[in-house]
Coordinates of C-alpha atoms in Angstrom, one line a residue:
P1 CA 1.7 -41.6 9.3
W2 CA 3.5 -41.6 12.7
D3 CA 6.8 -40.2 11.3
L4 CA 7.4 -36.6 12.5
P5 CA 6.8 -34.2 9.6
E6 CA 9.6 -32.0 8.3
L7 CA 8.8 -28.3 9.2
K8 CA 10.5 -26.7 6.2
D9 CA 11.6 -23.0 6.3
A10 CA 10.0 -21.2 3.4
G11 CA 11.7 -17.9 4.2
V12 CA 15.0 -16.3 3.2
P13 CA 18.1 -18.0 4.8
W14 CA 19.8 -16.0 7.6
S15 CA 23.0 -15.7 5.6
A16 CA 21.2 -14.1 2.7
L17 CA 19.7 -11.3 4.9
D18 CA 21.2 -7.8 5.1
T19 CA 21.5 -6.0 8.5
K20 CA 18.0 -4.5 8.3
G21 CA 16.5 -7.9 7.4
K22 CA 18.3 -9.6 10.3
V23 CA 17.1 -6.9 12.8
L24 CA 13.6 -7.2 11.5
T25 CA 13.7 -11.0 11.7
V26 CA 14.9 -10.8 15.3
L27 CA 12.2 -8.3 16.3
I28 CA 9.5 -10.4 14.6
S29 CA 10.8 -13.6 16.4
V30 CA 10.8 -11.7 19.8
G31 CA 7.3 -10.4 19.2
K32 CA 6.1 -13.9 18.3
L33 CA 7.7 -15.3 21.5
I34 CA 6.0 -12.6 23.6
L35 CA 2.7 -13.4 21.9
L36 CA 3.2 -17.1 22.5
L37 CA 3.9 -16.5 26.3
G38 CA 0.8 -14.3 26.4
F39 CA -1.4 -16.9 24.8
L40 CA 0.1 -19.6 27.1
Y41 CA -0.8 -17.4 30.1
M42 CA -4.4 -16.9 28.8
F43 CA -4.6 -20.7 28.1
V44 CA -3.6 -21.5 31.7
C45 CA -6.0 -18.9 33.1
S46 CA -8.9 -20.1 31.0
L47 CA -8.3 -23.7 32.3
D48 CA -8.5 -22.3 35.8
I49 CA -11.7 -20.4 35.0
L50 CA -13.1 -23.6 33.3
S51 CA -12.5 -25.5 36.5
S52 CA -14.3 -22.8 38.5
A53 CA -17.2 -22.9 36.0
F54 CA -17.6 -26.6 36.3
Q55 CA -17.5 -26.3 40.1
L56 CA -20.3 -23.7 40.0
V57 CA -22.4 -25.9 37.6
G58 CA -21.8 -29.3 39.3
G59 CA -20.0 -28.6 42.5
K60 CA -23.0 -29.1 44.8
T61 CA -24.0 -32.2 42.9
A62 CA -20.5 -33.5 43.4
G63 CA -20.8 -32.9 47.1
D64 CA -24.2 -34.6 47.3
I65 CA -22.7 -37.7 45.4
F66 CA -20.1 -38.1 48.1
Q67 CA -22.6 -38.2 50.9
D68 CA -23.9 -41.7 50.3
N69 CA -21.4 -43.8 52.3
K70 CA -23.1 -47.1 51.5
I71 CA -22.5 -46.6 47.8
L72 CA -18.9 -45.5 48.3
S73 CA -18.1 -48.7 50.3
N74 CA -18.4 -50.6 46.9
P75 CA -15.0 -50.3 45.3
L76 CA -16.3 -50.2 41.7
A77 CA -18.9 -47.6 42.7
G78 CA -16.2 -45.6 44.5
L79 CA -14.0 -45.7 41.3
V80 CA -16.8 -44.5 39.1
I81 CA -17.8 -41.7 41.5
G82 CA -14.2 -40.5 41.5
V83 CA -14.3 -40.4 37.7
L84 CA -17.7 -38.6 37.5
V85 CA -17.0 -36.1 40.2
T86 CA -13.6 -35.1 38.6
L87 CA -15.5 -34.7 35.3
L88 CA -18.0 -32.4 37.0
V89 CA -15.4 -30.2 38.7
Q90 CA -12.7 -30.6 36.0
S91 CA -10.0 -30.8 38.7
S92 CA -8.5 -33.8 40.4
S93 CA -7.1 -31.6 43.1
T94 CA -10.6 -30.4 44.0
S95 CA -12.1 -33.9 44.1
S96 CA -9.0 -35.3 46.0
S97 CA -9.4 -32.5 48.6
I98 CA -13.0 -33.4 49.1
V99 CA -12.0 -37.0 49.7
V100 CA -9.3 -35.9 52.2
S101 CA -11.8 -33.7 54.1
M102 CA -14.2 -36.6 54.4
V103 CA -11.5 -38.9 55.6
S104 CA -10.3 -36.3 58.1
S105 CA -13.9 -35.8 59.4
G106 CA -14.3 -39.6 59.9
L107 CA -17.0 -40.0 57.2
L108 CA -14.8 -42.2 55.1
T109 CA -12.1 -44.6 56.0
V110 CA -8.8 -44.6 54.0
Q111 CA -9.6 -48.1 52.5
V112 CA -12.9 -46.8 51.1
A113 CA -11.2 -43.7 49.7
V114 CA -8.5 -45.6 47.7
P115 CA -10.8 -46.5 44.7
I116 CA -12.1 -42.9 44.6
I117 CA -8.6 -41.6 44.3
M118 CA -8.0 -44.0 41.4
G119 CA -11.1 -42.6 39.8
T120 CA -9.9 -39.0 40.1
N121 CA -6.8 -40.0 38.2
I122 CA -8.9 -41.2 35.3
G123 CA -11.3 -38.2 35.3
T124 CA -8.6 -35.6 35.0
S125 CA -7.3 -37.0 31.7
V126 CA -10.4 -35.9 29.7
T127 CA -9.2 -32.3 29.4
N128 CA -6.3 -33.0 27.1
T129 CA -8.5 -35.4 25.1
L130 CA -11.0 -32.5 24.5
V131 CA -8.1 -30.2 23.6
A132 CA -7.0 -32.7 20.9
M133 CA -10.4 -32.2 19.2
T134 CA -9.4 -28.7 18.3
Q135 CA -6.9 -30.1 15.8
A136 CA -9.4 -32.1 13.8
G137 CA -8.9 -30.0 10.7
E138 CA -6.0 -32.0 9.2
R139 CA -6.0 -35.8 9.1
N140 CA -2.4 -36.6 10.2
T141 CA -2.2 -33.8 12.7
F142 CA -5.4 -35.0 14.4
R143 CA -4.2 -38.6 14.3
R144 CA -1.0 -37.7 16.2
A145 CA -2.8 -35.2 18.6
F146 CA -5.5 -37.6 19.6
A147 CA -3.1 -40.5 20.1
G148 CA -0.9 -38.2 22.2
A149 CA -3.8 -37.3 24.4
T150 CA -5.3 -40.7 24.8
V151 CA -2.0 -42.4 25.7
H152 CA -2.7 -40.8 29.1
D153 CA -6.2 -42.3 29.2
F154 CA -5.0 -45.8 28.4
F155 CA -2.3 -45.6 31.0
N156 CA -4.8 -44.7 33.7
W157 CA -7.4 -47.3 32.7
L158 CA -4.9 -50.1 32.4
S159 CA -3.4 -49.2 35.8
V160 CA -6.8 -49.3 37.4
L161 CA -7.6 -52.6 35.6
V162 CA -4.6 -54.2 37.4
L163 CA -4.3 -52.3 40.7
L164 CA -8.0 -52.1 41.7
P165 CA -8.5 -55.9 41.9
L166 CA -5.1 -56.1 43.6
E167 CA -6.1 -53.5 46.2
V168 CA -9.5 -55.2 46.9
A169 CA -7.7 -58.6 47.3
S170 CA -4.7 -57.5 49.3
G171 CA -5.0 -53.8 50.4
Y172 CA -1.6 -53.2 48.8
L173 CA -1.8 -49.4 48.5
F174 CA -3.3 -49.0 52.0
V175 CA -0.8 -51.2 53.8
V176 CA 2.3 -49.7 52.1
T177 CA 1.2 -46.1 52.7
K178 CA 0.2 -46.9 56.3
L179 CA 3.7 -48.2 56.9
I180 CA 5.2 -45.1 55.4
T181 CA 3.1 -42.7 57.5
D182 CA 3.8 -44.7 60.7
S183 CA 7.5 -44.9 60.1
F184 CA 8.2 -41.2 59.7
E185 CA 7.5 -38.3 62.0
I186 CA 6.2 -35.8 59.5
Q187 CA 5.8 -32.2 60.6
S188 CA 3.1 -29.9 59.2
G189 CA 4.2 -27.7 56.4
E190 CA 2.7 -25.3 53.8
A191 CA 2.0 -26.0 50.2
P192 CA 3.8 -23.6 47.9
D193 CA 2.2 -21.2 45.4
L194 CA 4.2 -21.3 42.2
L195 CA 2.2 -20.7 39.0
N196 CA -0.7 -19.4 41.0
V197 CA 1.2 -16.3 42.0
I198 CA 1.1 -15.3 38.3
T199 CA -2.4 -16.5 37.4
D200 CA -4.3 -15.5 40.5
P201 CA -4.4 -11.8 39.9
L202 CA -6.3 -12.3 36.6
T203 CA -8.5 -15.3 37.6
E204 CA -9.4 -13.8 41.0
S205 CA -10.5 -10.6 39.4
I206 CA -13.0 -12.6 37.4
I207 CA -14.3 -15.1 39.9
Q208 CA -13.5 -16.4 43.4
L209 CA -15.0 -19.5 44.9
D210 CA -15.5 -20.7 48.5
A211 CA -13.9 -24.1 48.4
S212 CA -15.3 -25.0 51.8
V213 CA -18.9 -25.2 50.5
I214 CA -18.4 -28.4 48.5
S215 CA -16.5 -30.0 51.3
G216 CA -19.2 -28.9 53.7
I217 CA -21.9 -30.5 51.6
A218 CA -19.9 -33.7 51.4
T219 CA -19.4 -33.8 55.1
D220 CA -23.2 -33.2 55.7
D221 CA -22.9 -29.7 57.0
P222 CA -26.5 -28.3 56.9
E223 CA -25.4 -24.7 56.6
A224 CA -23.3 -25.4 53.5
K225 CA -26.3 -26.6 51.4
N226 CA -27.8 -23.1 51.4
K227 CA -24.5 -21.3 50.7
S228 CA -23.4 -20.0 47.4
L229 CA -20.1 -21.2 46.0
I230 CA -19.3 -17.6 44.9
K231 CA -17.2 -15.9 47.5
R232 CA -18.7 -12.5 48.5
W233 CA -16.5 -11.5 51.5
C234 CA -12.7 -12.0 51.2
Q235 CA -11.9 -10.9 54.7
T236 CA -13.9 -11.9 57.7
F237 CA -13.4 -12.1 61.5
T238 CA -14.7 -14.8 63.7
N239 CA -15.2 -14.1 67.4
T240 CA -15.8 -17.0 69.8
T241 CA -17.4 -16.4 73.2
L242 CA -18.3 -18.7 76.1
M243 CA -21.9 -18.1 76.7
N244 CA -24.9 -19.4 78.7
V245 CA -27.3 -21.1 76.3
T246 CA -30.6 -23.0 76.8
V247 CA -30.7 -26.7 75.7
P248 CA -33.6 -29.2 75.5
G249 CA -32.3 -31.4 78.4
P250 CA -29.3 -32.4 80.5
E251 CA -28.2 -34.9 77.9
N252 CA -27.5 -31.9 75.6
C253 CA -25.1 -30.2 78.0
T254 CA -21.4 -29.9 77.1
S255 CA -20.5 -31.7 80.4
P256 CA -22.3 -32.6 83.7
S257 CA -20.3 -30.0 85.6
L258 CA -21.5 -27.3 83.2
C259 CA -25.2 -28.0 83.4
W260 CA -27.9 -26.2 85.5
V261 CA -31.6 -26.8 85.7
D262 CA -34.0 -24.0 86.7
G263 CA -37.5 -25.2 86.6
N264 CA -38.4 -26.2 83.1
Y265 CA -35.2 -24.8 81.6
T266 CA -31.8 -26.4 81.3
F267 CA -28.7 -24.2 80.9
T268 CA -25.1 -25.0 79.8
L269 CA -21.9 -23.2 78.8
K270 CA -21.1 -23.3 75.1
N271 CA -18.6 -21.6 72.7
I272 CA -20.6 -19.4 70.4
S273 CA -18.9 -18.2 67.2
E274 CA -20.0 -15.1 65.3
T275 CA -18.5 -14.2 62.0
Y276 CA -18.2 -10.5 61.0
N277 CA -17.7 -9.5 57.4
I278 CA -14.9 -7.0 57.0
K279 CA -13.9 -6.6 53.4
K280 CA -15.9 -7.5 50.3
C281 CA -14.3 -9.3 47.3
T282 CA -13.6 -7.4 44.1
H283 CA -14.2 -10.0 41.4
L284 CA -16.7 -9.4 38.5
F285 CA -19.5 -11.5 39.9
V286 CA -19.5 -10.3 43.6
D287 CA -22.6 -8.2 43.3
V288 CA -24.4 -10.1 40.5
N289 CA -27.8 -11.4 41.5
L290 CA -27.6 -14.7 39.5
S291 CA -27.6 -18.3 40.6
D292 CA -24.5 -20.4 40.8
M293 CA -25.7 -22.3 37.8
A294 CA -26.2 -19.2 35.6
V295 CA -22.8 -17.8 36.5
G296 CA -21.2 -21.2 35.9
L297 CA -22.7 -21.5 32.4
I298 CA -21.6 -17.9 31.5
L299 CA -18.0 -18.7 32.6
L300 CA -18.1 -22.1 31.0
A301 CA -19.0 -20.6 27.6
L302 CA -16.4 -17.8 27.9
S303 CA -13.6 -20.0 29.2
L304 CA -14.2 -22.5 26.4
L305 CA -14.1 -19.7 23.8
V306 CA -10.9 -18.3 25.2
L307 CA -9.4 -21.8 25.6
C308 CA -10.0 -22.9 22.0
S309 CA -9.0 -19.5 20.6
C310 CA -5.7 -19.5 22.5
L311 CA -5.0 -23.1 21.6
I312 CA -5.5 -22.4 17.9
L313 CA -3.4 -19.3 18.0
I314 CA -0.6 -21.2 19.9
V315 CA -0.6 -23.9 17.3
K316 CA -0.4 -21.3 14.5
L317 CA 2.4 -19.4 16.2
L318 CA 4.4 -22.6 16.9
N319 CA 4.0 -23.6 13.2
S320 CA 5.4 -20.3 12.1
M321 CA 8.2 -20.3 14.7
L322 CA 9.3 -23.9 14.5
K323 CA 10.9 -23.8 11.0
G324 CA 14.2 -24.5 9.5
Q325 CA 17.2 -24.9 11.9
V326 CA 15.1 -24.0 15.0
A327 CA 12.7 -26.9 14.3
V328 CA 15.7 -29.3 13.7
V329 CA 17.3 -28.3 17.0
I330 CA 14.1 -28.5 19.1
K331 CA 13.1 -31.9 17.6
K332 CA 16.6 -33.3 18.2
V333 CA 16.6 -32.1 21.8
L334 CA 13.1 -33.5 22.6
N335 CA 13.2 -36.8 20.6
T336 CA 16.8 -37.9 20.5
N337 CA 18.0 -40.7 22.9
F338 CA 21.3 -40.7 24.7
P339 CA 24.1 -42.7 22.9
F340 CA 24.3 -46.5 23.5
P341 CA 24.3 -48.0 26.1
F342 CA 22.5 -45.1 27.9
G343 CA 19.5 -44.7 25.6
W344 CA 17.1 -46.2 28.2
V345 CA 17.9 -43.2 30.5
T346 CA 16.3 -40.7 28.2
G347 CA 12.7 -41.8 29.0
Y348 CA 13.3 -41.6 32.8
I349 CA 14.7 -38.1 32.4
A350 CA 11.5 -37.2 30.4
I351 CA 9.5 -38.6 33.4
L352 CA 11.4 -36.3 35.7
V353 CA 10.9 -33.3 33.4
G354 CA 7.2 -34.0 33.2
A355 CA 7.0 -34.3 37.0
G356 CA 9.0 -31.0 37.4
M357 CA 6.9 -29.0 34.9
T358 CA 3.7 -30.3 36.4
F359 CA 4.9 -29.3 39.9
I360 CA 5.6 -25.8 38.6
V361 CA 2.2 -25.3 36.9
Q362 CA 0.5 -27.3 39.7
S363 CA -1.9 -29.1 37.3
S364 CA -1.4 -32.2 35.2
S365 CA -4.3 -31.1 32.9
V366 CA -2.5 -27.8 32.1
F367 CA 0.8 -29.6 31.3
T368 CA -0.7 -32.5 29.2
S369 CA -3.0 -30.1 27.4
A370 CA 0.0 -27.9 26.5
I371 CA 2.0 -30.8 25.0
T372 CA -1.0 -32.3 23.0
P373 CA -0.8 -29.7 20.2
L374 CA 3.0 -30.1 20.1
V375 CA 2.4 -33.8 19.4
G376 CA -0.1 -32.9 16.8
I377 CA 2.2 -30.6 14.7
G378 CA 5.0 -33.2 15.0
V379 CA 7.4 -31.4 17.4
I380 CA 7.1 -34.2 20.0
S381 CA 6.8 -37.9 19.2
I382 CA 4.2 -40.0 20.9
E383 CA 7.0 -42.2 22.3
R384 CA 8.4 -39.1 24.1
A385 CA 5.0 -37.7 25.1
Y386 CA 4.2 -40.9 26.9
P387 CA 6.9 -40.6 29.6
L388 CA 6.1 -36.9 29.9
C389 CA 2.5 -37.7 30.7
L390 CA 3.7 -40.3 33.3
G391 CA 5.8 -37.7 34.9
S392 CA 2.8 -35.3 35.0
N393 CA 0.9 -37.9 37.0
I394 CA 3.7 -38.0 39.5
G395 CA 4.0 -34.2 39.6
T396 CA 0.4 -33.6 40.4
T397 CA 0.6 -36.0 43.4
T398 CA 3.6 -34.1 44.9
T399 CA 1.5 -31.0 45.0
A400 CA -1.2 -33.0 46.9
I401 CA 1.4 -34.3 49.3
L402 CA 2.6 -30.8 50.1
A403 CA -1.0 -29.7 50.5
A404 CA -1.7 -32.6 52.8
M405 CA 1.3 -31.6 55.0
A406 CA -0.5 -28.3 55.6
S407 CA -3.3 -30.1 57.4
P408 CA -3.8 -29.8 61.1
G409 CA -1.9 -32.2 63.3
E410 CA -4.9 -34.4 64.2
T411 CA -5.8 -35.0 60.6
L412 CA -2.2 -34.9 59.1
A413 CA -1.7 -38.7 59.1
D414 CA -4.9 -39.6 57.2
A415 CA -4.6 -36.7 54.8
L416 CA -1.0 -37.6 54.0
Q417 CA -1.8 -41.3 53.6
I418 CA -4.5 -40.5 51.0
A419 CA -2.0 -38.3 49.1
L420 CA 0.6 -41.1 49.3
V421 CA -2.0 -43.6 47.9
H422 CA -2.3 -41.4 44.8
F423 CA 1.5 -41.2 44.5
L424 CA 2.1 -44.9 45.0
F425 CA -0.7 -45.7 42.5
N426 CA 1.0 -43.7 39.7
I427 CA 4.5 -45.2 40.6
S428 CA 3.0 -48.7 40.5
G429 CA 1.4 -47.9 37.1
I430 CA 4.8 -46.7 35.7
I431 CA 6.4 -49.9 37.0
L432 CA 3.7 -51.9 35.2
W433 CA 3.6 -50.1 31.9
Y434 CA 6.9 -48.4 31.2
P435 CA 10.3 -50.0 32.1
I436 CA 10.2 -52.9 29.6
P437 CA 9.5 -51.7 26.0
F438 CA 7.2 -54.7 25.5
T439 CA 4.9 -53.5 28.3
R440 CA 4.4 -50.0 26.8
V441 CA 0.9 -51.1 25.7
P442 CA -0.7 -47.7 26.1
I443 CA 1.4 -46.4 23.1
R444 CA 0.2 -49.2 20.8
L445 CA -3.4 -48.7 21.9
A446 CA -3.2 -45.0 21.5
K447 CA -1.7 -45.4 18.0
G448 CA -4.5 -47.8 17.1
L449 CA -7.1 -45.4 18.3
G450 CA -5.3 -42.6 16.4
N451 CA -5.5 -44.5 13.2
I452 CA -9.3 -45.0 13.6
T453 CA -10.0 -41.4 14.5
G454 CA -7.7 -40.2 11.6
K455 CA -9.9 -42.2 9.2
Y456 CA -13.3 -41.6 10.9
R457 CA -13.1 -38.3 12.8
W458 CA -16.6 -38.6 14.3
F459 CA -15.4 -41.6 16.2
A460 CA -13.4 -39.3 18.5
V461 CA -16.7 -37.9 19.9
V462 CA -18.0 -41.5 20.3
Y463 CA -14.9 -42.4 22.2
I464 CA -15.1 -39.5 24.7
I465 CA -18.8 -40.1 25.4
C466 CA -18.4 -43.9 25.8
C467 CA -15.1 -43.8 27.7
F468 CA -15.9 -41.1 30.2
F469 CA -19.7 -41.2 30.5
V470 CA -21.4 -44.4 29.2
L471 CA -18.9 -46.9 30.5
P472 CA -18.6 -45.4 34.0
L473 CA -22.4 -45.1 34.3
F474 CA -22.9 -48.7 33.1
I475 CA -20.4 -50.0 35.7
F476 CA -22.0 -47.8 38.4
G477 CA -25.5 -49.1 37.6
L478 CA -24.2 -52.7 37.8
S479 CA -22.5 -52.1 41.1
L480 CA -25.7 -50.5 42.6
A481 CA -27.6 -53.7 41.5
G482 CA -25.4 -55.8 43.7
W483 CA -22.5 -58.2 43.4
K484 CA -24.7 -61.0 41.8
V485 CA -25.8 -58.8 39.0
L486 CA -22.3 -57.3 38.5
V487 CA -20.7 -60.7 38.3
G488 CA -23.5 -62.2 36.2
V489 CA -23.3 -59.4 33.6
G490 CA -19.7 -58.2 33.9
V491 CA -17.9 -61.5 33.9
P492 CA -19.4 -62.8 30.6
L493 CA -18.7 -59.5 28.9
L494 CA -15.1 -59.5 30.2
I495 CA -14.5 -63.1 29.0
M496 CA -15.9 -62.2 25.6
L497 CA -13.6 -59.2 25.4
I498 CA -10.6 -61.3 26.3
I499 CA -11.5 -63.9 23.7
I500 CA -11.9 -61.2 21.0
I501 CA -8.5 -59.7 21.9
V502 CA -6.8 -63.1 21.8
I503 CA -8.3 -63.9 18.4
N504 CA -7.2 -60.5 17.0
I505 CA -3.6 -61.1 18.2
L506 CA -3.6 -64.6 16.7
Q507 CA -5.1 -63.3 13.4
K508 CA -2.1 -60.9 13.0
R509 CA 0.7 -63.1 14.3
K510 CA -0.2 -66.8 14.2
P511 CA -3.2 -67.2 11.8
G512 CA -2.3 -70.9 11.3
W513 CA -3.2 -71.6 14.9
L514 CA -6.9 -70.7 14.2
P515 CA -9.6 -72.5 12.3
A516 CA -10.1 -71.2 8.8
V517 CA -13.4 -69.5 9.7
L518 CA -11.7 -67.4 12.5
R519 CA -8.7 -66.2 10.5
S520 CA -10.7 -63.1 9.6
W521 CA -14.0 -61.5 10.8
D522 CA -15.5 -61.7 7.3
F523 CA -18.1 -64.3 8.4
L524 CA -19.7 -61.6 10.6
P525 CA -22.0 -58.8 9.2
L526 CA -20.0 -55.8 8.0
W527 CA -21.3 -53.6 10.8
A528 CA -20.0 -56.0 13.4
H529 CA -16.3 -55.7 12.3
S530 CA -16.1 -52.4 10.4
L531 CA -16.9 -48.8 11.0
A532 CA -17.6 -48.2 7.3
P533 CA -21.4 -48.7 7.6
C534 CA -21.6 -46.3 10.5
D535 CA -19.4 -43.9 8.5
K536 CA -21.9 -44.1 5.6
A537 CA -24.8 -43.5 7.9
V538 CA -23.1 -40.4 9.3
G539 CA -22.3 -39.3 5.7
V540 CA -25.9 -39.7 4.7
L541 CA -27.1 -37.8 7.7
I542 CA -24.7 -34.9 6.9
A543 CA -25.7 -35.0 3.2
K544 CA -29.4 -34.9 4.0
C545 CA -28.9 -31.9 6.3
C546 CA -27.0 -30.1 3.5
C547 CA -29.7 -31.1 1.0
C548 CA -32.5 -29.7 3.1
C549 CA -30.7 -26.4 3.5
K550 CA -29.9 -26.1 -0.3
C551 CA -33.4 -27.2 -1.4
C552 CA -35.1 -24.6 0.9
Q553 CA -33.0 -22.0 -0.8
A554 CA -33.9 -23.3 -4.2
V555 CA -37.7 -23.0 -3.7
S556 CA -37.5 -19.2 -3.9
D557 CA -35.5 -19.3 -7.2
D558 CA -36.8 -19.6 -10.8
Q559 CA -36.4 -22.7 -12.9
E560 CA -33.0 -21.7 -14.3
D561 CA -31.6 -20.8 -10.9
R562 CA -32.8 -24.2 -9.6
A563 CA -30.9 -26.1 -12.3
E564 CA -27.7 -24.1 -11.5
Q565 CA -28.3 -24.7 -7.7
L566 CA -28.6 -28.4 -8.4
E567 CA -25.2 -28.4 -10.1
N568 CA -23.7 -26.5 -7.1
N569 CA -25.3 -29.0 -4.7
R570 CA -23.8 -31.9 -6.6
T571 CA -20.3 -30.3 -6.3
T572 CA -20.9 -29.6 -2.6
H573 CA -21.9 -33.2 -1.8
T574 CA -19.0 -34.5 -3.8
A575 CA -16.8 -32.4 -1.5
V576 CA -18.6 -33.7 1.6
Y577 CA -17.8 -37.3 0.6
D578 CA -14.3 -36.3 -0.2
N579 CA -13.6 -35.2 3.4
P580 CA -11.5 -37.6 5.5
A581 CA -14.4 -38.6 7.8
M582 CA -16.3 -40.1 4.8
S583 CA -13.5 -41.6 2.8
V584 CA -12.7 -45.2 2.7
E585 CA -9.0 -45.1 1.9
N586 CA -7.9 -48.6 1.4
E587 CA -10.5 -49.9 -1.0
A588 CA -10.0 -50.4 -4.8
E589 CA -13.5 -49.4 -5.7
D590 CA -13.5 -45.9 -4.1
G591 CA -14.2 -44.1 -7.4
I592 CA -17.2 -46.3 -8.2
K593 CA -18.6 -45.8 -4.6
I594 CA -18.2 -42.1 -4.7
D595 CA -19.9 -41.9 -8.1
A596 CA -22.8 -44.0 -6.8
V597 CA -23.1 -41.8 -3.7
V598 CA -23.2 -38.6 -5.9
A599 CA -25.9 -40.1 -8.0
L600 CA -27.9 -41.0 -4.9
N601 CA -27.5 -37.4 -3.7
I602 CA -28.8 -36.0 -7.0
T603 CA -31.8 -38.3 -6.7
V604 CA -32.5 -37.1 -3.2
I605 CA -32.3 -33.5 -4.3
L606 CA -34.7 -34.1 -7.2
D607 CA -37.1 -35.8 -4.8
F608 CA -37.1 -32.6 -2.7

């Protein structure tokens, strides 16, 4: 199932076309290309709006989460908070900038911020996993798309699994980045605007956000808590004047030399800033009297609709364009290795391409979400998508480094060190999980998960909920309970997981090394080693929902119509159990089971 499909050309060969046919073919191809670029533009803009919507819905909550420094000092809690906050704002750049602002203001040390940065790396990979869900219509396409998306997830989780304990034990990332920042005299610079120059005119005409509000809440600014995230005034002027002000006592004066006492009053000189609004913004929601939550939910629904529509149309266009000789050329360029002995260089060039493309679009989510449907339709193999995703991880950190270099001089060192921590984390992960083919574990894990989701499509939803919500919240709860509870619960679970993995490996490769009872999991109940019972439960649930709808319609019909409706229901339920989420492909008694299920459905309908 992992072989790339042949995209055959069903049209007339080019050599068989006359002049009119050739001109028409060229015009249609150019039109499709223009449409493809238009849909890609809308896709990128919808991702930007989606990020803004998540910030409106959960931005202030994210800022509040960052306030509790006692919780953040726990490395595991910091990791989980990084994951959850990035899920809330759907942007690792936003969550990283909050961390940088907190470090710059002295609320967090760089050591405490390192696990949070690791968590932002995990949280940003959920976007392309959700994008893969839009290709659930066809079994093999979904298998490849979901594996292509989750290879990014597995890389991030495995890197954290190795590097977080190493960081806690040795401070590896902190020490190395500290040496780098201390060794070079780095001047302040300015982060470039590349893709934003094209997308900002559209996105800023829909919504503009005040990014300083979330950072202000995180840094405990009392004024920020009452501000709206929606930017109302795009041009302001701040005037600072040195004025006499009354203070409660001499200890509140700016300095002893600037303090005067007159009876019961104490005066001092202070800089008072007044902000004047000059020019109002022109986006759609500037004069709308709705809460941030309401605007965020509206934008969330619209951006998801546009995102899914654009993605489906992009896949359809690619399927129609990538045919015949064009498909052969593109697949060869993307998936062919260099001749021996330079075949190993191809993967590293793919990493550089992924880093460069991500630097151009300034978002790893945009790049990985764009290649996910290409993996699904079979243009890019998962072996080639893996280094492209690794490159995107590096590309997104270079943008953060340039943004950190735009920081003021007094906070430049800390901001740059945090950005370098993110960069070094991804480089270390690549060294761990890419150079030697044997260590490319994320590819094997992603293919295994792809096989499961190809057979049981509902499991994709279970994976997303468990991996990005249940597991982080479970770890967060254990870390809040203290180290004793964390060790007492976490260590036995970890040991059990390791034992299960080792037994599974031995069952496949060296079954003779195991006792007879452990050479398979058949001694366990079926639900403990197979998803088939869960699949049947999901099937029964879907069938009952369908039965209820059909039987409610049948009540208003006469007896003859009821008999006809019963026959239609039986056909419908047979189709339900024929869909890939319900089928059990590799069992000899499939036909008997399906007949039994159909008979059961008829009995249920008659009961109704």
